[in-house]
Amino acid sequence: KIRMIYNSVNLSFFSKMNIGTENEKISFIEIASLEKRKGQMDLLEAFKFLHMKYDNIRLDFIGIGRDKKLLANYVKKNGLSDSVFFHGFQSDIRPFLFRNSTVFVLPSYDEGLPITILETMSCEIPAISTNIAGIPEVIESGINGFLVSPGNVSQLITYMSFFIDNSGSVRSMGLAGRKKMMGVFDEDKWLEEWKTIL
């Protein structure tokens, strides 16, 4: 017999706490190691395009890695330093998740089932990520976020634009994401399932 037990998240620790204002910038955030397979350059290319059209957006990277200098040079060269920020490693990511209008973006080329998607969605944050590995089992495209093909910058632009133009969907899709976490990825349920098997 095969029984699937998904990764889990502590829903008490990761929960929604608004600290911003409703008219603040839309904040796109990626939490990952800074390396090619995580798709940061694709995200920057999409953001560069959007930055020419919108002035109410920002992009935050949390993480460290060998591509930091490459990415930082791209930001400087393309005049994005006022809107793109590198925060390095953070032992607690929650302060970056509590703005009212935050969207998690992870355009990876290679993944399993990223814990960061579970953590951010638990905080009522919708997600844009790639349709690879276990990610489609978490993100229901059009319900709690959107799925894109790896390397497809135009799709990233389309779905990032959707959240900019429809800020109310950040809230509604965020709530749907939290509901999904409670139903499938709750750490308490995870513990009970392991107890049953063991």
Short mmCIF file of C-alpha atoms in Angstrom, two decimals:
data_model
loop_
_atom_site.label_atom_id
_atom_site.label_comp_id
_atom_site.label_asym_id
_atom_site.label_seq_id
_atom_site.Cartn_x
_atom_site.Cartn_y
_atom_site.Cartn_z
CA LYS A 1 0.00 0.00 0.00
CA ILE A 2 1.18 3.50 -0.81
CA ARG A 3 0.05 6.45 1.26
CA MET A 4 0.89 10.04 0.41
CA ILE A 5 1.82 12.39 3.25
CA TYR A 6 2.48 15.91 2.04
CA ASN A 7 4.87 18.43 3.51
CA SER A 8 3.20 20.52 6.19
CA VAL A 9 3.24 23.96 7.75
CA ASN A 10 2.55 25.30 11.22
CA LEU A 11 -0.65 27.27 10.62
CA SER A 12 -0.47 28.99 13.98
CA PHE A 13 3.03 30.33 13.32
CA PHE A 14 2.30 31.27 9.70
CA SER A 15 -0.92 33.25 9.67
CA LYS A 16 -2.13 36.61 8.36
CA MET A 17 -1.16 39.79 10.20
CA ASN A 18 -1.73 42.98 8.20
CA ILE A 19 0.66 45.78 9.12
CA GLY A 20 0.46 47.88 5.96
CA THR A 21 -2.06 50.22 4.42
CA GLU A 22 -4.48 49.40 1.65
CA ASN A 23 -2.94 51.91 -0.77
CA GLU A 24 0.62 50.65 -0.49
CA LYS A 25 2.58 49.18 -3.39
CA ILE A 26 1.92 45.70 -4.68
CA SER A 27 4.85 43.68 -3.32
CA PHE A 28 6.12 40.69 -5.26
CA ILE A 29 8.42 38.50 -3.18
CA GLU A 30 10.62 35.49 -3.85
CA ILE A 31 12.13 33.47 -1.02
CA ALA A 32 14.78 31.12 -2.39
CA SER A 33 18.47 30.58 -2.89
CA LEU A 34 19.82 32.97 -5.51
CA GLU A 35 20.70 30.61 -8.32
CA LYS A 36 19.71 30.04 -11.93
CA ARG A 37 17.30 27.17 -11.30
CA LYS A 38 15.10 29.38 -9.12
CA GLY A 39 14.27 31.66 -12.07
CA GLN A 40 15.23 35.02 -10.55
CA MET A 41 16.42 36.40 -13.89
CA ASP A 42 13.05 35.56 -15.47
CA LEU A 43 11.34 37.35 -12.60
CA LEU A 44 13.57 40.40 -13.02
CA GLU A 45 12.87 40.54 -16.75
CA ALA A 46 9.13 40.44 -16.08
CA PHE A 47 9.44 43.07 -13.36
CA LYS A 48 11.52 45.34 -15.62
CA PHE A 49 8.70 45.31 -18.18
CA LEU A 50 6.06 46.02 -15.53
CA HIS A 51 8.18 48.74 -13.91
CA MET A 52 7.92 50.79 -17.12
CA LYS A 53 4.12 50.66 -16.89
CA TYR A 54 3.37 50.78 -13.17
CA ASP A 55 4.83 52.85 -10.34
CA ASN A 56 3.03 51.07 -7.49
CA ILE A 57 5.08 47.87 -7.45
CA ARG A 58 8.17 46.53 -5.72
CA LEU A 59 10.12 43.28 -5.74
CA ASP A 60 11.82 41.71 -2.72
CA PHE A 61 14.30 38.85 -2.77
CA ILE A 62 15.00 36.89 0.40
CA GLY A 63 17.89 34.48 0.21
CA ILE A 64 21.57 34.13 -0.52
CA GLY A 65 23.44 32.42 -3.32
CA ARG A 66 26.07 32.53 -6.00
CA ASP A 67 23.98 34.63 -8.40
CA LYS A 68 23.56 37.60 -6.04
CA LYS A 69 26.15 39.76 -7.87
CA LEU A 70 24.72 38.90 -11.28
CA LEU A 71 21.21 39.80 -10.20
CA ALA A 72 22.29 42.98 -8.40
CA ASN A 73 24.17 44.13 -11.51
CA TYR A 74 21.06 43.58 -13.63
CA VAL A 75 18.99 45.66 -11.20
CA LYS A 76 21.50 48.52 -11.25
CA LYS A 77 22.02 48.43 -15.03
CA ASN A 78 18.28 48.59 -15.72
CA GLY A 79 17.45 51.36 -13.26
CA LEU A 80 15.46 49.20 -10.86
CA SER A 81 17.34 50.01 -7.65
CA ASP A 82 14.43 52.07 -6.31
CA SER A 83 12.03 49.12 -6.56
CA VAL A 84 14.03 45.88 -6.22
CA PHE A 85 15.55 44.93 -2.88
CA PHE A 86 17.82 42.11 -1.69
CA HIS A 87 17.38 41.20 1.98
CA GLY A 88 19.78 38.25 2.26
CA PHE A 89 19.11 35.34 4.59
CA GLN A 90 16.31 35.84 7.11
CA SER A 91 15.72 33.53 10.06
CA ASP A 92 12.11 34.72 10.21
CA ILE A 93 10.41 35.57 6.91
CA ARG A 94 7.09 36.60 8.43
CA PRO A 95 7.78 40.37 8.65
CA PHE A 96 8.07 40.36 4.85
CA LEU A 97 4.72 38.61 4.44
CA PHE A 98 2.49 40.93 6.43
CA ARG A 99 2.02 43.73 3.93
CA ASN A 100 -1.56 43.92 2.70
CA SER A 101 -0.77 43.46 -0.99
CA THR A 102 1.85 40.75 -1.32
CA VAL A 103 2.19 38.08 -4.01
CA PHE A 104 4.72 35.25 -3.83
CA VAL A 105 6.53 34.43 -7.08
CA LEU A 106 8.77 31.39 -7.61
CA PRO A 107 9.45 30.78 -11.33
CA SER A 108 11.69 27.76 -10.73
CA TYR A 109 13.03 25.33 -13.29
CA ASP A 110 13.66 22.58 -10.73
CA GLU A 111 11.70 21.91 -7.54
CA GLY A 112 10.06 19.30 -5.35
CA LEU A 113 7.31 20.78 -3.20
CA PRO A 114 8.67 24.12 -1.92
CA ILE A 115 8.03 24.80 1.75
CA THR A 116 8.09 28.53 1.03
CA ILE A 117 4.93 28.20 -1.04
CA LEU A 118 3.19 26.53 1.89
CA GLU A 119 4.42 29.13 4.36
CA THR A 120 3.43 32.13 2.27
CA MET A 121 0.05 30.73 1.28
CA SER A 122 -0.64 30.04 4.95
CA CYS A 123 -0.30 33.81 5.45
CA GLU A 124 -3.06 34.38 2.87
CA ILE A 125 -0.64 35.28 0.10
CA PRO A 126 -1.41 34.05 -3.43
CA ALA A 127 1.40 32.46 -5.43
CA ILE A 128 2.70 32.43 -8.97
CA SER A 129 4.97 29.48 -9.68
CA THR A 130 5.85 26.94 -12.32
CA ASN A 131 3.83 23.88 -13.30
CA ILE A 132 6.52 21.38 -12.31
CA ALA A 133 6.94 18.60 -9.73
CA GLY A 134 4.56 18.94 -6.75
CA ILE A 135 3.73 22.61 -7.25
CA PRO A 136 0.45 22.00 -9.17
CA GLU A 137 -0.75 19.97 -6.19
CA VAL A 138 -0.64 23.18 -4.13
CA ILE A 139 -1.43 25.98 -6.56
CA GLU A 140 -4.81 25.75 -8.25
CA SER A 141 -4.43 28.14 -11.15
CA GLY A 142 -7.03 30.89 -11.04
CA ILE A 143 -8.14 29.96 -7.52
CA ASN A 144 -5.23 30.54 -5.12
CA GLY A 145 -2.62 31.69 -7.63
CA PHE A 146 -1.34 30.93 -11.11
CA LEU A 147 0.91 28.38 -12.79
CA VAL A 148 3.36 29.27 -15.55
CA SER A 149 5.74 27.30 -17.73
CA PRO A 150 9.42 27.46 -16.73
CA GLY A 151 11.17 30.26 -18.61
CA ASN A 152 7.95 31.82 -19.89
CA VAL A 153 8.45 35.51 -19.02
CA SER A 154 5.33 36.62 -20.91
CA GLN A 155 3.16 34.41 -18.69
CA LEU A 156 4.82 35.90 -15.61
CA ILE A 157 4.03 39.39 -16.90
CA THR A 158 0.40 38.41 -17.57
CA TYR A 159 -0.25 37.05 -14.08
CA MET A 160 1.75 39.68 -12.22
CA SER A 161 -0.22 42.30 -14.16
CA PHE A 162 -3.44 40.58 -13.13
CA PHE A 163 -2.70 41.14 -9.45
CA ILE A 164 -1.62 44.75 -10.06
CA ASP A 165 -4.83 45.54 -11.94
CA ASN A 166 -7.06 43.47 -9.65
CA SER A 167 -5.76 44.09 -6.14
CA GLY A 168 -8.92 42.60 -4.65
CA SER A 169 -7.85 39.24 -6.04
CA VAL A 170 -4.75 39.34 -3.84
CA ARG A 171 -7.11 39.10 -0.89
CA SER A 172 -9.60 36.57 -2.32
CA MET A 173 -6.97 34.23 -3.74
CA GLY A 174 -4.96 34.59 -0.56
CA LEU A 175 -7.93 33.40 1.47
CA ALA A 176 -8.35 30.45 -0.89
CA GLY A 177 -4.70 29.57 -0.36
CA ARG A 178 -5.08 29.59 3.41
CA LYS A 179 -8.13 27.36 3.08
CA LYS A 180 -6.10 24.90 0.98
CA MET A 181 -3.36 24.83 3.61
CA MET A 182 -5.88 24.12 6.35
CA GLY A 183 -7.40 21.27 4.38
CA VAL A 184 -4.29 19.48 3.14
CA PHE A 185 -1.05 20.83 4.60
CA ASP A 186 -1.82 21.45 8.27
CA GLU A 187 1.06 20.31 10.50
CA ASP A 188 -1.33 18.91 13.12
CA LYS A 189 -2.94 16.64 10.51
CA TRP A 190 0.54 15.70 9.27
CA LEU A 191 1.49 14.52 12.76
CA GLU A 192 -1.70 12.49 13.13
CA GLU A 193 -1.13 10.77 9.80
CA TRP A 194 2.40 9.76 10.80
CA LYS A 195 1.15 8.49 14.15
CA THR A 196 -1.43 6.35 12.38
CA ILE A 197 1.16 4.83 10.03
CA LEU A 198 3.84 4.27 12.66
#
